Amino acid sequence: MALERRKANTIPLSWSPEDERLLLKYLKKESFDAQFLMELFPGRTLPGIRSKVRKLRIKHDLFGESYRDQKEDFTTQIARKVKPKHVFDAYAGAGHQTFKWTTVADVVYASDIMKSKLKQFEKTARENKFEKVNTGDCLWKLFTNGDKKVFFFMGDALDAAADLKVNKLRIDLVDLDTCGSTLPILPTLLVLLKPRHIVITHGEFHSMRFKREDVLRRLFLHRDISKNPFPMDVETMSNELDKAVKIAGLRAHNETTDSFWLDLKEEKWLGGKFHGMLRRYYKVSKPSATADCINELSKI
């Protein structure tokens, strides 16, 4: 069945500064209540309100605040287990996970494309006793605490990874913690950085809950793009994401011997299965024979 373009059925209504402040005040104190917010902002559609809520939560470091402690505990748990010395936190945001990696790692490289995140990152650095070092016009901002170093790159994660590759900097673990999806970029990051460990947060569950068939068709590179992935429950989605990650690694290079096999070791639900996101830890190794990998993936 062919998809139709998503289109607005109403005239866009700009958000005034007063409305933004009112919505932000609500989000800082309450959880999302669709009915209440539609009554609070009459004339606005629910998709429009959801979109604004998402943008404000990301901008003001509110996204995932309710399960931040759970996420940090999982990060610390994995850090102590695998003991990475060099970490790349690709979507660092305000740096909450970045500085959890420093409990074990000697050097953490972090990046974020939103300019507003630099001040938030600096605040988190101070809270963790890291001091900013004047690096002039260097692309990477440096923060130190004794022998521990954190570098922050203001820009796209792919640009940051490419810079790390060009400078031949070793990366043991890559953390992909975003509210969206990192499936399309995963093979590129694997080839560039060749990490031994991957930690990934799956925001694709939001697309499942909102029935975004178009989004999932695009993201599920291991499935026929002409087929509707729905109906799909949480368990099926979890399995599909595991398969997508493994296939992304296997197809990262033309040759199987130069590709990657990602073995799922641990996972944790953040915020619950029906409202939150799934965070997983994979150990990265070299794949066995192509036939063995395909047979294994066919069982998932």
PDB file of C-alpha atoms in Angstrom:
ATOM      1  CA  MET A   1       0.000   0.000   0.000  1.00  0.00           C
ATOM      2  CA  ALA A   2       1.432   3.357  -1.071  1.00  0.00           C
ATOM      3  CA  LEU A   3       2.089   6.024   1.536  1.00  0.00           C
ATOM      4  CA  GLU A   4       0.733   9.538   1.318  1.00  0.00           C
ATOM      5  CA  ARG A   5       2.744  12.626   2.155  1.00  0.00           C
ATOM      6  CA  ARG A   6       2.274  13.955   5.653  1.00  0.00           C
ATOM      7  CA  LYS A   7       0.725  17.384   5.441  1.00  0.00           C
ATOM      8  CA  ALA A   8      -0.696  19.987   7.752  1.00  0.00           C
ATOM      9  CA  ASN A   9      -4.477  20.182   7.718  1.00  0.00           C
ATOM     10  CA  THR A  10      -4.560  23.486   9.578  1.00  0.00           C
ATOM     11  CA  ILE A  11      -2.867  26.858   9.164  1.00  0.00           C
ATOM     12  CA  PRO A  12       0.376  26.900  11.214  1.00  0.00           C
ATOM     13  CA  LEU A  13       0.020  28.902  14.411  1.00  0.00           C
ATOM     14  CA  SER A  14       3.208  30.496  15.681  1.00  0.00           C
ATOM     15  CA  TRP A  15       4.195  30.067  19.304  1.00  0.00           C
ATOM     16  CA  SER A  16       4.479  33.366  21.143  1.00  0.00           C
ATOM     17  CA  PRO A  17       7.206  33.827  23.773  1.00  0.00           C
ATOM     18  CA  GLU A  18       4.466  33.871  26.419  1.00  0.00           C
ATOM     19  CA  ASP A  19       3.045  30.535  25.223  1.00  0.00           C
ATOM     20  CA  GLU A  20       6.531  28.994  25.168  1.00  0.00           C
ATOM     21  CA  ARG A  21       7.191  30.158  28.726  1.00  0.00           C
ATOM     22  CA  LEU A  22       3.821  28.783  29.869  1.00  0.00           C
ATOM     23  CA  LEU A  23       4.475  25.407  28.232  1.00  0.00           C
ATOM     24  CA  LEU A  24       8.029  25.237  29.599  1.00  0.00           C
ATOM     25  CA  LYS A  25       6.788  26.025  33.107  1.00  0.00           C
ATOM     26  CA  TYR A  26       4.284  23.172  32.791  1.00  0.00           C
ATOM     27  CA  LEU A  27       6.892  20.701  31.472  1.00  0.00           C
ATOM     28  CA  LYS A  28       9.253  21.433  34.364  1.00  0.00           C
ATOM     29  CA  LYS A  29       6.597  20.404  36.878  1.00  0.00           C
ATOM     30  CA  GLU A  30       4.248  17.936  35.203  1.00  0.00           C
ATOM     31  CA  SER A  31       4.295  14.909  32.907  1.00  0.00           C
ATOM     32  CA  PHE A  32       2.740  15.101  29.442  1.00  0.00           C
ATOM     33  CA  ASP A  33      -1.070  15.252  29.523  1.00  0.00           C
ATOM     34  CA  ALA A  34      -2.494  15.577  26.006  1.00  0.00           C
ATOM     35  CA  GLN A  35      -6.036  16.523  27.035  1.00  0.00           C
ATOM     36  CA  PHE A  36      -4.884  19.180  29.501  1.00  0.00           C
ATOM     37  CA  LEU A  37      -2.427  20.747  27.032  1.00  0.00           C
ATOM     38  CA  MET A  38      -5.038  20.931  24.272  1.00  0.00           C
ATOM     39  CA  GLU A  39      -7.321  22.770  26.710  1.00  0.00           C
ATOM     40  CA  LEU A  40      -4.419  24.989  27.794  1.00  0.00           C
ATOM     41  CA  PHE A  41      -3.612  25.867  24.170  1.00  0.00           C
ATOM     42  CA  PRO A  42      -6.970  25.891  22.327  1.00  0.00           C
ATOM     43  CA  GLY A  43      -6.771  26.021  18.552  1.00  0.00           C
ATOM     44  CA  ARG A  44      -3.573  23.979  18.408  1.00  0.00           C
ATOM     45  CA  THR A  45      -3.416  20.403  17.149  1.00  0.00           C
ATOM     46  CA  LEU A  46      -2.045  17.569  19.260  1.00  0.00           C
ATOM     47  CA  PRO A  47       0.787  16.846  16.755  1.00  0.00           C
ATOM     48  CA  GLY A  48       1.761  20.515  16.904  1.00  0.00           C
ATOM     49  CA  ILE A  49       1.826  20.471  20.706  1.00  0.00           C
ATOM     50  CA  ARG A  50       3.827  17.214  20.745  1.00  0.00           C
ATOM     51  CA  SER A  51       6.363  18.687  18.354  1.00  0.00           C
ATOM     52  CA  LYS A  52       6.823  21.809  20.485  1.00  0.00           C
ATOM     53  CA  VAL A  53       7.082  19.749  23.676  1.00  0.00           C
ATOM     54  CA  ARG A  54       9.843  17.630  22.139  1.00  0.00           C
ATOM     55  CA  LYS A  55      11.804  20.689  20.982  1.00  0.00           C
ATOM     56  CA  LEU A  56      11.551  22.419  24.358  1.00  0.00           C
ATOM     57  CA  ARG A  57      12.545  19.284  26.259  1.00  0.00           C
ATOM     58  CA  ILE A  58      15.653  18.878  24.125  1.00  0.00           C
ATOM     59  CA  LYS A  59      16.566  22.569  24.205  1.00  0.00           C
ATOM     60  CA  HIS A  60      16.176  22.917  27.968  1.00  0.00           C
ATOM     61  CA  ASP A  61      17.671  19.544  28.954  1.00  0.00           C
ATOM     62  CA  LEU A  62      14.355  18.066  30.090  1.00  0.00           C
ATOM     63  CA  PHE A  63      14.226  15.113  27.690  1.00  0.00           C
ATOM     64  CA  GLY A  64      14.414  11.850  29.605  1.00  0.00           C
ATOM     65  CA  GLU A  65      14.695  13.660  32.935  1.00  0.00           C
ATOM     66  CA  SER A  66      12.321  11.215  34.640  1.00  0.00           C
ATOM     67  CA  TYR A  67      14.603   8.245  33.943  1.00  0.00           C
ATOM     68  CA  ARG A  68      17.986  10.012  33.948  1.00  0.00           C
ATOM     69  CA  ASP A  69      19.089   8.288  37.140  1.00  0.00           C
ATOM     70  CA  GLN A  70      18.328   4.888  35.603  1.00  0.00           C
ATOM     71  CA  LYS A  71      20.340   5.767  32.518  1.00  0.00           C
ATOM     72  CA  GLU A  72      23.298   7.029  34.529  1.00  0.00           C
ATOM     73  CA  ASP A  73      23.282   3.881  36.675  1.00  0.00           C
ATOM     74  CA  PHE A  74      23.361   1.715  33.543  1.00  0.00           C
ATOM     75  CA  THR A  75      26.183   3.800  32.054  1.00  0.00           C
ATOM     76  CA  THR A  76      28.238   3.480  35.233  1.00  0.00           C
ATOM     77  CA  GLN A  77      27.528  -0.252  35.374  1.00  0.00           C
ATOM     78  CA  ILE A  78      28.803  -0.782  31.816  1.00  0.00           C
ATOM     79  CA  ALA A  79      31.802   1.489  32.398  1.00  0.00           C
ATOM     80  CA  ARG A  80      32.903  -0.579  35.392  1.00  0.00           C
ATOM     81  CA  LYS A  81      32.318  -3.823  33.532  1.00  0.00           C
ATOM     82  CA  VAL A  82      34.222  -3.130  30.282  1.00  0.00           C
ATOM     83  CA  LYS A  83      36.661  -0.485  31.624  1.00  0.00           C
ATOM     84  CA  PRO A  84      37.028   1.645  28.467  1.00  0.00           C
ATOM     85  CA  LYS A  85      39.920   4.100  28.446  1.00  0.00           C
ATOM     86  CA  HIS A  86      38.746   6.192  25.498  1.00  0.00           C
ATOM     87  CA  VAL A  87      35.039   6.906  24.894  1.00  0.00           C
ATOM     88  CA  PHE A  88      33.164   8.799  22.173  1.00  0.00           C
ATOM     89  CA  ASP A  89      29.802  10.180  23.368  1.00  0.00           C
ATOM     90  CA  ALA A  90      28.287  11.074  19.995  1.00  0.00           C
ATOM     91  CA  TYR A  91      25.106  12.865  21.135  1.00  0.00           C
ATOM     92  CA  ALA A  92      26.259  14.287  24.431  1.00  0.00           C
ATOM     93  CA  GLY A  93      23.654  16.968  25.024  1.00  0.00           C
ATOM     94  CA  ALA A  94      24.333  18.537  28.423  1.00  0.00           C
ATOM     95  CA  GLY A  95      26.905  15.841  29.193  1.00  0.00           C
ATOM     96  CA  HIS A  96      25.106  13.796  31.849  1.00  0.00           C
ATOM     97  CA  GLN A  97      26.353  10.487  30.419  1.00  0.00           C
ATOM     98  CA  THR A  98      29.705  11.963  29.350  1.00  0.00           C
ATOM     99  CA  PHE A  99      30.862  12.534  32.885  1.00  0.00           C
ATOM    100  CA  LYS A 100      29.570   9.152  34.034  1.00  0.00           C
ATOM    101  CA  TRP A 101      32.011   7.573  31.574  1.00  0.00           C
ATOM    102  CA  THR A 102      34.844   9.508  33.252  1.00  0.00           C
ATOM    103  CA  THR A 103      34.383   7.418  36.396  1.00  0.00           C
ATOM    104  CA  VAL A 104      36.479   4.847  34.514  1.00  0.00           C
ATOM    105  CA  ALA A 105      37.692   6.322  31.204  1.00  0.00           C
ATOM    106  CA  ASP A 106      40.789   8.513  30.995  1.00  0.00           C
ATOM    107  CA  VAL A 107      39.541  10.492  27.991  1.00  0.00           C
ATOM    108  CA  VAL A 108      36.001  11.105  26.752  1.00  0.00           C
ATOM    109  CA  TYR A 109      35.275  12.808  23.435  1.00  0.00           C
ATOM    110  CA  ALA A 110      31.782  14.305  23.270  1.00  0.00           C
ATOM    111  CA  SER A 111      29.852  16.075  20.538  1.00  0.00           C
ATOM    112  CA  ASP A 112      26.528  17.796  20.021  1.00  0.00           C
ATOM    113  CA  ILE A 113      25.194  19.795  17.104  1.00  0.00           C
ATOM    114  CA  MET A 114      23.003  22.186  19.128  1.00  0.00           C
ATOM    115  CA  LYS A 115      24.848  25.390  20.023  1.00  0.00           C
ATOM    116  CA  SER A 116      22.767  25.855  23.170  1.00  0.00           C
ATOM    117  CA  LYS A 117      24.229  22.638  24.587  1.00  0.00           C
ATOM    118  CA  LEU A 118      27.715  24.081  25.124  1.00  0.00           C
ATOM    119  CA  LYS A 119      26.650  26.189  28.124  1.00  0.00           C
ATOM    120  CA  GLN A 120      24.714  23.261  29.570  1.00  0.00           C
ATOM    121  CA  PHE A 121      27.749  21.026  29.032  1.00  0.00           C
ATOM    122  CA  GLU A 122      30.015  23.541  30.785  1.00  0.00           C
ATOM    123  CA  LYS A 123      27.592  23.608  33.728  1.00  0.00           C
ATOM    124  CA  THR A 124      27.643  19.811  33.993  1.00  0.00           C
ATOM    125  CA  ALA A 125      31.445  19.878  33.797  1.00  0.00           C
ATOM    126  CA  ARG A 126      31.646  22.285  36.747  1.00  0.00           C
ATOM    127  CA  GLU A 127      29.239  20.124  38.742  1.00  0.00           C
ATOM    128  CA  ASN A 128      31.636  17.209  38.178  1.00  0.00           C
ATOM    129  CA  LYS A 129      34.701  19.246  39.230  1.00  0.00           C
ATOM    130  CA  PHE A 130      36.064  19.617  35.692  1.00  0.00           C
ATOM    131  CA  GLU A 131      37.720  22.908  34.721  1.00  0.00           C
ATOM    132  CA  LYS A 132      37.608  24.395  31.246  1.00  0.00           C
ATOM    133  CA  VAL A 133      41.003  24.874  29.600  1.00  0.00           C
ATOM    134  CA  ASN A 134      41.590  27.651  27.092  1.00  0.00           C
ATOM    135  CA  THR A 135      42.247  25.905  23.765  1.00  0.00           C
ATOM    136  CA  GLY A 136      41.875  28.964  21.539  1.00  0.00           C
ATOM    137  CA  ASP A 137      40.348  28.229  18.139  1.00  0.00           C
ATOM    138  CA  CYS A 138      40.642  24.453  18.493  1.00  0.00           C
ATOM    139  CA  LEU A 139      37.542  22.557  17.329  1.00  0.00           C
ATOM    140  CA  TRP A 140      37.511  20.586  20.581  1.00  0.00           C
ATOM    141  CA  LYS A 141      36.891  22.343  23.915  1.00  0.00           C
ATOM    142  CA  LEU A 142      38.886  20.781  26.751  1.00  0.00           C
ATOM    143  CA  PHE A 143      37.821  20.127  30.344  1.00  0.00           C
ATOM    144  CA  THR A 144      40.115  18.519  32.902  1.00  0.00           C
ATOM    145  CA  ASN A 145      39.955  17.030  36.379  1.00  0.00           C
ATOM    146  CA  GLY A 146      43.364  15.772  37.435  1.00  0.00           C
ATOM    147  CA  ASP A 147      44.437  13.232  34.822  1.00  0.00           C
ATOM    148  CA  LYS A 148      40.909  12.943  33.411  1.00  0.00           C
ATOM    149  CA  LYS A 149      40.165  14.768  30.149  1.00  0.00           C
ATOM    150  CA  VAL A 150      36.903  15.547  28.374  1.00  0.00           C
ATOM    151  CA  PHE A 151      36.853  17.063  24.881  1.00  0.00           C
ATOM    152  CA  PHE A 152      33.677  18.660  23.505  1.00  0.00           C
ATOM    153  CA  PHE A 153      33.038  19.140  19.774  1.00  0.00           C
ATOM    154  CA  MET A 154      30.330  21.602  18.767  1.00  0.00           C
ATOM    155  CA  GLY A 155      28.978  20.031  15.596  1.00  0.00           C
ATOM    156  CA  ASP A 156      27.663  16.920  13.908  1.00  0.00           C
ATOM    157  CA  ALA A 157      28.620  13.533  15.356  1.00  0.00           C
ATOM    158  CA  LEU A 158      29.868  12.331  11.968  1.00  0.00           C
ATOM    159  CA  ASP A 159      32.192  15.337  11.638  1.00  0.00           C
ATOM    160  CA  ALA A 160      33.537  14.675  15.125  1.00  0.00           C
ATOM    161  CA  ALA A 161      34.091  10.985  14.356  1.00  0.00           C
ATOM    162  CA  ALA A 162      35.862  11.838  11.101  1.00  0.00           C
ATOM    163  CA  ASP A 163      38.177  14.206  12.968  1.00  0.00           C
ATOM    164  CA  LEU A 164      38.990  11.487  15.498  1.00  0.00           C
ATOM    165  CA  LYS A 165      39.730   9.103  12.617  1.00  0.00           C
ATOM    166  CA  VAL A 166      42.000  11.573  10.797  1.00  0.00           C
ATOM    167  CA  ASN A 167      43.960  12.195  13.984  1.00  0.00           C
ATOM    168  CA  LYS A 168      44.234   8.423  14.586  1.00  0.00           C
ATOM    169  CA  LEU A 169      42.751   8.628  18.063  1.00  0.00           C
ATOM    170  CA  ARG A 170      41.801   5.363  19.688  1.00  0.00           C
ATOM    171  CA  ILE A 171      38.186   4.801  20.732  1.00  0.00           C
ATOM    172  CA  ASP A 172      37.256   1.818  22.906  1.00  0.00           C
ATOM    173  CA  LEU A 173      33.538   2.533  23.303  1.00  0.00           C
ATOM    174  CA  VAL A 174      30.963   4.574  21.392  1.00  0.00           C
ATOM    175  CA  ASP A 175      27.844   5.827  23.185  1.00  0.00           C
ATOM    176  CA  LEU A 176      24.888   6.584  20.889  1.00  0.00           C
ATOM    177  CA  ASP A 177      22.346   8.196  23.189  1.00  0.00           C
ATOM    178  CA  THR A 178      19.754  10.153  21.228  1.00  0.00           C
ATOM    179  CA  CYS A 179      15.997  10.621  21.304  1.00  0.00           C
ATOM    180  CA  GLY A 180      15.863   9.628  17.622  1.00  0.00           C
ATOM    181  CA  SER A 181      17.609   6.834  15.729  1.00  0.00           C
ATOM    182  CA  THR A 182      21.279   6.151  15.045  1.00  0.00           C
ATOM    183  CA  LEU A 183      20.710   3.109  12.821  1.00  0.00           C
ATOM    184  CA  PRO A 184      21.567   4.918   9.545  1.00  0.00           C
ATOM    185  CA  ILE A 185      24.866   6.293  10.881  1.00  0.00           C
ATOM    186  CA  LEU A 186      25.933   3.205  12.833  1.00  0.00           C
ATOM    187  CA  PRO A 187      27.882   1.460  10.005  1.00  0.00           C
ATOM    188  CA  THR A 188      29.854   4.643   9.284  1.00  0.00           C
ATOM    189  CA  LEU A 189      30.806   5.132  12.935  1.00  0.00           C
ATOM    190  CA  LEU A 190      31.901   1.508  13.178  1.00  0.00           C
ATOM    191  CA  VAL A 191      34.159   1.813  10.124  1.00  0.00           C
ATOM    192  CA  LEU A 192      35.636   5.141  11.230  1.00  0.00           C
ATOM    193  CA  LEU A 193      36.283   4.387  14.897  1.00  0.00           C
ATOM    194  CA  LYS A 194      36.442   0.579  15.123  1.00  0.00           C
ATOM    195  CA  PRO A 195      35.264   0.493  18.760  1.00  0.00           C
ATOM    196  CA  ARG A 196      35.253  -2.669  20.863  1.00  0.00           C
ATOM    197  CA  HIS A 197      31.988  -1.708  22.549  1.00  0.00           C
ATOM    198  CA  ILE A 198      28.757   0.088  21.598  1.00  0.00           C
ATOM    199  CA  VAL A 199      26.088   1.468  23.919  1.00  0.00           C
ATOM    200  CA  ILE A 200      22.951   2.558  22.095  1.00  0.00           C
ATOM    201  CA  THR A 201      19.675   4.124  23.199  1.00  0.00           C
ATOM    202  CA  HIS A 202      16.729   3.250  20.958  1.00  0.00           C
ATOM    203  CA  GLY A 203      14.411   6.218  20.492  1.00  0.00           C
ATOM    204  CA  GLU A 204      12.694   4.395  17.627  1.00  0.00           C
ATOM    205  CA  PHE A 205      10.037   3.251  20.093  1.00  0.00           C
ATOM    206  CA  HIS A 206       8.517   6.740  19.886  1.00  0.00           C
ATOM    207  CA  SER A 207       7.927   6.161  16.168  1.00  0.00           C
ATOM    208  CA  MET A 208       6.279   2.829  16.952  1.00  0.00           C
ATOM    209  CA  ARG A 209       3.949   4.400  19.534  1.00  0.00           C
ATOM    210  CA  PHE A 210       2.962   7.219  17.180  1.00  0.00           C
ATOM    211  CA  LYS A 211       2.373   4.712  14.356  1.00  0.00           C
ATOM    212  CA  ARG A 212       4.958   6.404  12.138  1.00  0.00           C
ATOM    213  CA  GLU A 213       4.999   3.751   9.456  1.00  0.00           C
ATOM    214  CA  ASP A 214       6.986   6.023   7.126  1.00  0.00           C
ATOM    215  CA  VAL A 215       9.768   6.507   9.692  1.00  0.00           C
ATOM    216  CA  LEU A 216      10.129   2.813  10.484  1.00  0.00           C
ATOM    217  CA  ARG A 217      10.095   1.833   6.810  1.00  0.00           C
ATOM    218  CA  ARG A 218      13.020   4.203   6.251  1.00  0.00           C
ATOM    219  CA  LEU A 219      14.983   3.146   9.342  1.00  0.00           C
ATOM    220  CA  PHE A 220      14.602  -0.626   9.095  1.00  0.00           C
ATOM    221  CA  LEU A 221      17.280  -1.156   6.467  1.00  0.00           C
ATOM    222  CA  HIS A 222      17.066  -4.926   6.945  1.00  0.00           C
ATOM    223  CA  ARG A 223      13.411  -5.054   5.878  1.00  0.00           C
ATOM    224  CA  ASP A 224      11.594  -4.556   2.600  1.00  0.00           C
ATOM    225  CA  ILE A 225      10.876  -0.814   2.426  1.00  0.00           C
ATOM    226  CA  SER A 226       7.623  -1.493   0.548  1.00  0.00           C
ATOM    227  CA  LYS A 227       6.170  -3.506   3.458  1.00  0.00           C
ATOM    228  CA  ASN A 228       4.266  -2.058   6.418  1.00  0.00           C
ATOM    229  CA  PRO A 229       6.060  -3.068   9.660  1.00  0.00           C
ATOM    230  CA  PHE A 230       2.799  -2.856  11.621  1.00  0.00           C
ATOM    231  CA  PRO A 231       1.187  -4.421  13.587  1.00  0.00           C
ATOM    232  CA  MET A 232       4.087  -4.570  16.027  1.00  0.00           C
ATOM    233  CA  ASP A 233       4.294  -4.963  19.777  1.00  0.00           C
ATOM    234  CA  VAL A 234       7.150  -3.997  22.105  1.00  0.00           C
ATOM    235  CA  GLU A 235       8.805  -7.428  22.026  1.00  0.00           C
ATOM    236  CA  THR A 236       8.717  -7.595  18.235  1.00  0.00           C
ATOM    237  CA  MET A 237      10.136  -4.090  18.011  1.00  0.00           C
ATOM    238  CA  SER A 238      12.939  -5.014  20.400  1.00  0.00           C
ATOM    239  CA  ASN A 239      13.870  -8.008  18.255  1.00  0.00           C
ATOM    240  CA  GLU A 240      13.724  -5.962  15.048  1.00  0.00           C
ATOM    241  CA  LEU A 241      16.072  -3.359  16.527  1.00  0.00           C
ATOM    242  CA  ASP A 242      18.530  -6.045  17.638  1.00  0.00           C
ATOM    243  CA  LYS A 243      18.524  -7.499  14.133  1.00  0.00           C
ATOM    244  CA  ALA A 244      18.904  -4.027  12.578  1.00  0.00           C
ATOM    245  CA  VAL A 245      21.951  -3.263  14.742  1.00  0.00           C
ATOM    246  CA  LYS A 246      23.601  -6.606  13.989  1.00  0.00           C
ATOM    247  CA  ILE A 247      22.992  -6.320  10.249  1.00  0.00           C
ATOM    248  CA  ALA A 248      24.295  -2.734  10.242  1.00  0.00           C
ATOM    249  CA  GLY A 249      27.560  -4.063  11.653  1.00  0.00           C
ATOM    250  CA  LEU A 250      27.744  -7.017   9.273  1.00  0.00           C
ATOM    251  CA  ARG A 251      27.127  -4.804   6.227  1.00  0.00           C
ATOM    252  CA  ALA A 252      29.472  -2.011   7.320  1.00  0.00           C
ATOM    253  CA  HIS A 253      32.169  -3.192   4.889  1.00  0.00           C
ATOM    254  CA  ASN A 254      32.223  -4.957   1.524  1.00  0.00           C
ATOM    255  CA  GLU A 255      34.101  -7.875   3.071  1.00  0.00           C
ATOM    256  CA  THR A 256      32.721  -9.855   5.994  1.00  0.00           C
ATOM    257  CA  THR A 257      36.215 -10.129   7.493  1.00  0.00           C
ATOM    258  CA  ASP A 258      36.429  -6.331   7.655  1.00  0.00           C
ATOM    259  CA  SER A 259      32.915  -5.879   9.042  1.00  0.00           C
ATOM    260  CA  PHE A 260      31.666  -6.165  12.626  1.00  0.00           C
ATOM    261  CA  TRP A 261      29.619  -8.532  14.736  1.00  0.00           C
ATOM    262  CA  LEU A 262      27.674  -6.941  17.582  1.00  0.00           C
ATOM    263  CA  ASP A 263      26.798  -9.255  20.427  1.00  0.00           C
ATOM    264  CA  LEU A 264      24.023  -8.023  22.728  1.00  0.00           C
ATOM    265  CA  LYS A 265      25.240  -8.374  26.320  1.00  0.00           C
ATOM    266  CA  GLU A 266      22.984  -6.227  28.494  1.00  0.00           C
ATOM    267  CA  GLU A 267      19.937  -3.994  28.215  1.00  0.00           C
ATOM    268  CA  LYS A 268      17.793  -1.758  30.388  1.00  0.00           C
ATOM    269  CA  TRP A 269      14.394  -0.186  29.903  1.00  0.00           C
ATOM    270  CA  LEU A 270      14.362   3.516  30.725  1.00  0.00           C
ATOM    271  CA  GLY A 271      10.971   4.691  31.882  1.00  0.00           C
ATOM    272  CA  GLY A 272       9.148   1.398  31.285  1.00  0.00           C
ATOM    273  CA  LYS A 273       8.346  -0.666  28.201  1.00  0.00           C
ATOM    274  CA  PHE A 274       5.219   1.208  27.215  1.00  0.00           C
ATOM    275  CA  HIS A 275       6.444   4.795  27.563  1.00  0.00           C
ATOM    276  CA  GLY A 276      10.234   4.815  27.686  1.00  0.00           C
ATOM    277  CA  MET A 277      13.235   3.832  25.603  1.00  0.00           C
ATOM    278  CA  LEU A 278      15.572   0.852  25.510  1.00  0.00           C
ATOM    279  CA  ARG A 279      19.313   1.188  26.190  1.00  0.00           C
ATOM    280  CA  ARG A 280      21.592  -1.653  25.148  1.00  0.00           C
ATOM    281  CA  TYR A 281      25.244  -2.633  25.425  1.00  0.00           C
ATOM    282  CA  TYR A 282      26.899  -4.572  22.592  1.00  0.00           C
ATOM    283  CA  LYS A 283      30.351  -6.103  22.502  1.00  0.00           C
ATOM    284  CA  VAL A 284      31.924  -5.610  19.070  1.00  0.00           C
ATOM    285  CA  SER A 285      34.030  -8.347  17.499  1.00  0.00           C
ATOM    286  CA  LYS A 286      34.945  -9.709  14.089  1.00  0.00           C
ATOM    287  CA  PRO A 287      32.223 -11.770  12.403  1.00  0.00           C
ATOM    288  CA  SER A 288      32.607 -15.464  11.672  1.00  0.00           C
ATOM    289  CA  ALA A 289      31.812 -16.848   8.222  1.00  0.00           C
ATOM    290  CA  THR A 290      29.096 -15.045   6.275  1.00  0.00           C
ATOM    291  CA  ALA A 291      26.901 -18.139   6.288  1.00  0.00           C
ATOM    292  CA  ASP A 292      27.160 -18.461  10.078  1.00  0.00           C
ATOM    293  CA  CYS A 293      26.194 -14.808  10.575  1.00  0.00           C
ATOM    294  CA  ILE A 294      23.217 -15.062   8.226  1.00  0.00           C
ATOM    295  CA  ASN A 295      22.028 -18.252   9.918  1.00  0.00           C
ATOM    296  CA  GLU A 296      22.276 -16.569  13.327  1.00  0.00           C
ATOM    297  CA  LEU A 297      20.397 -13.459  12.160  1.00  0.00           C
ATOM    298  CA  SER A 298      17.694 -15.589  10.574  1.00  0.00           C
ATOM    299  CA  LYS A 299      16.802 -16.930  14.026  1.00  0.00           C
ATOM    300  CA  ILE A 300      16.034 -13.494  15.505  1.00  0.00           C
TER     301      ILE A 300
END
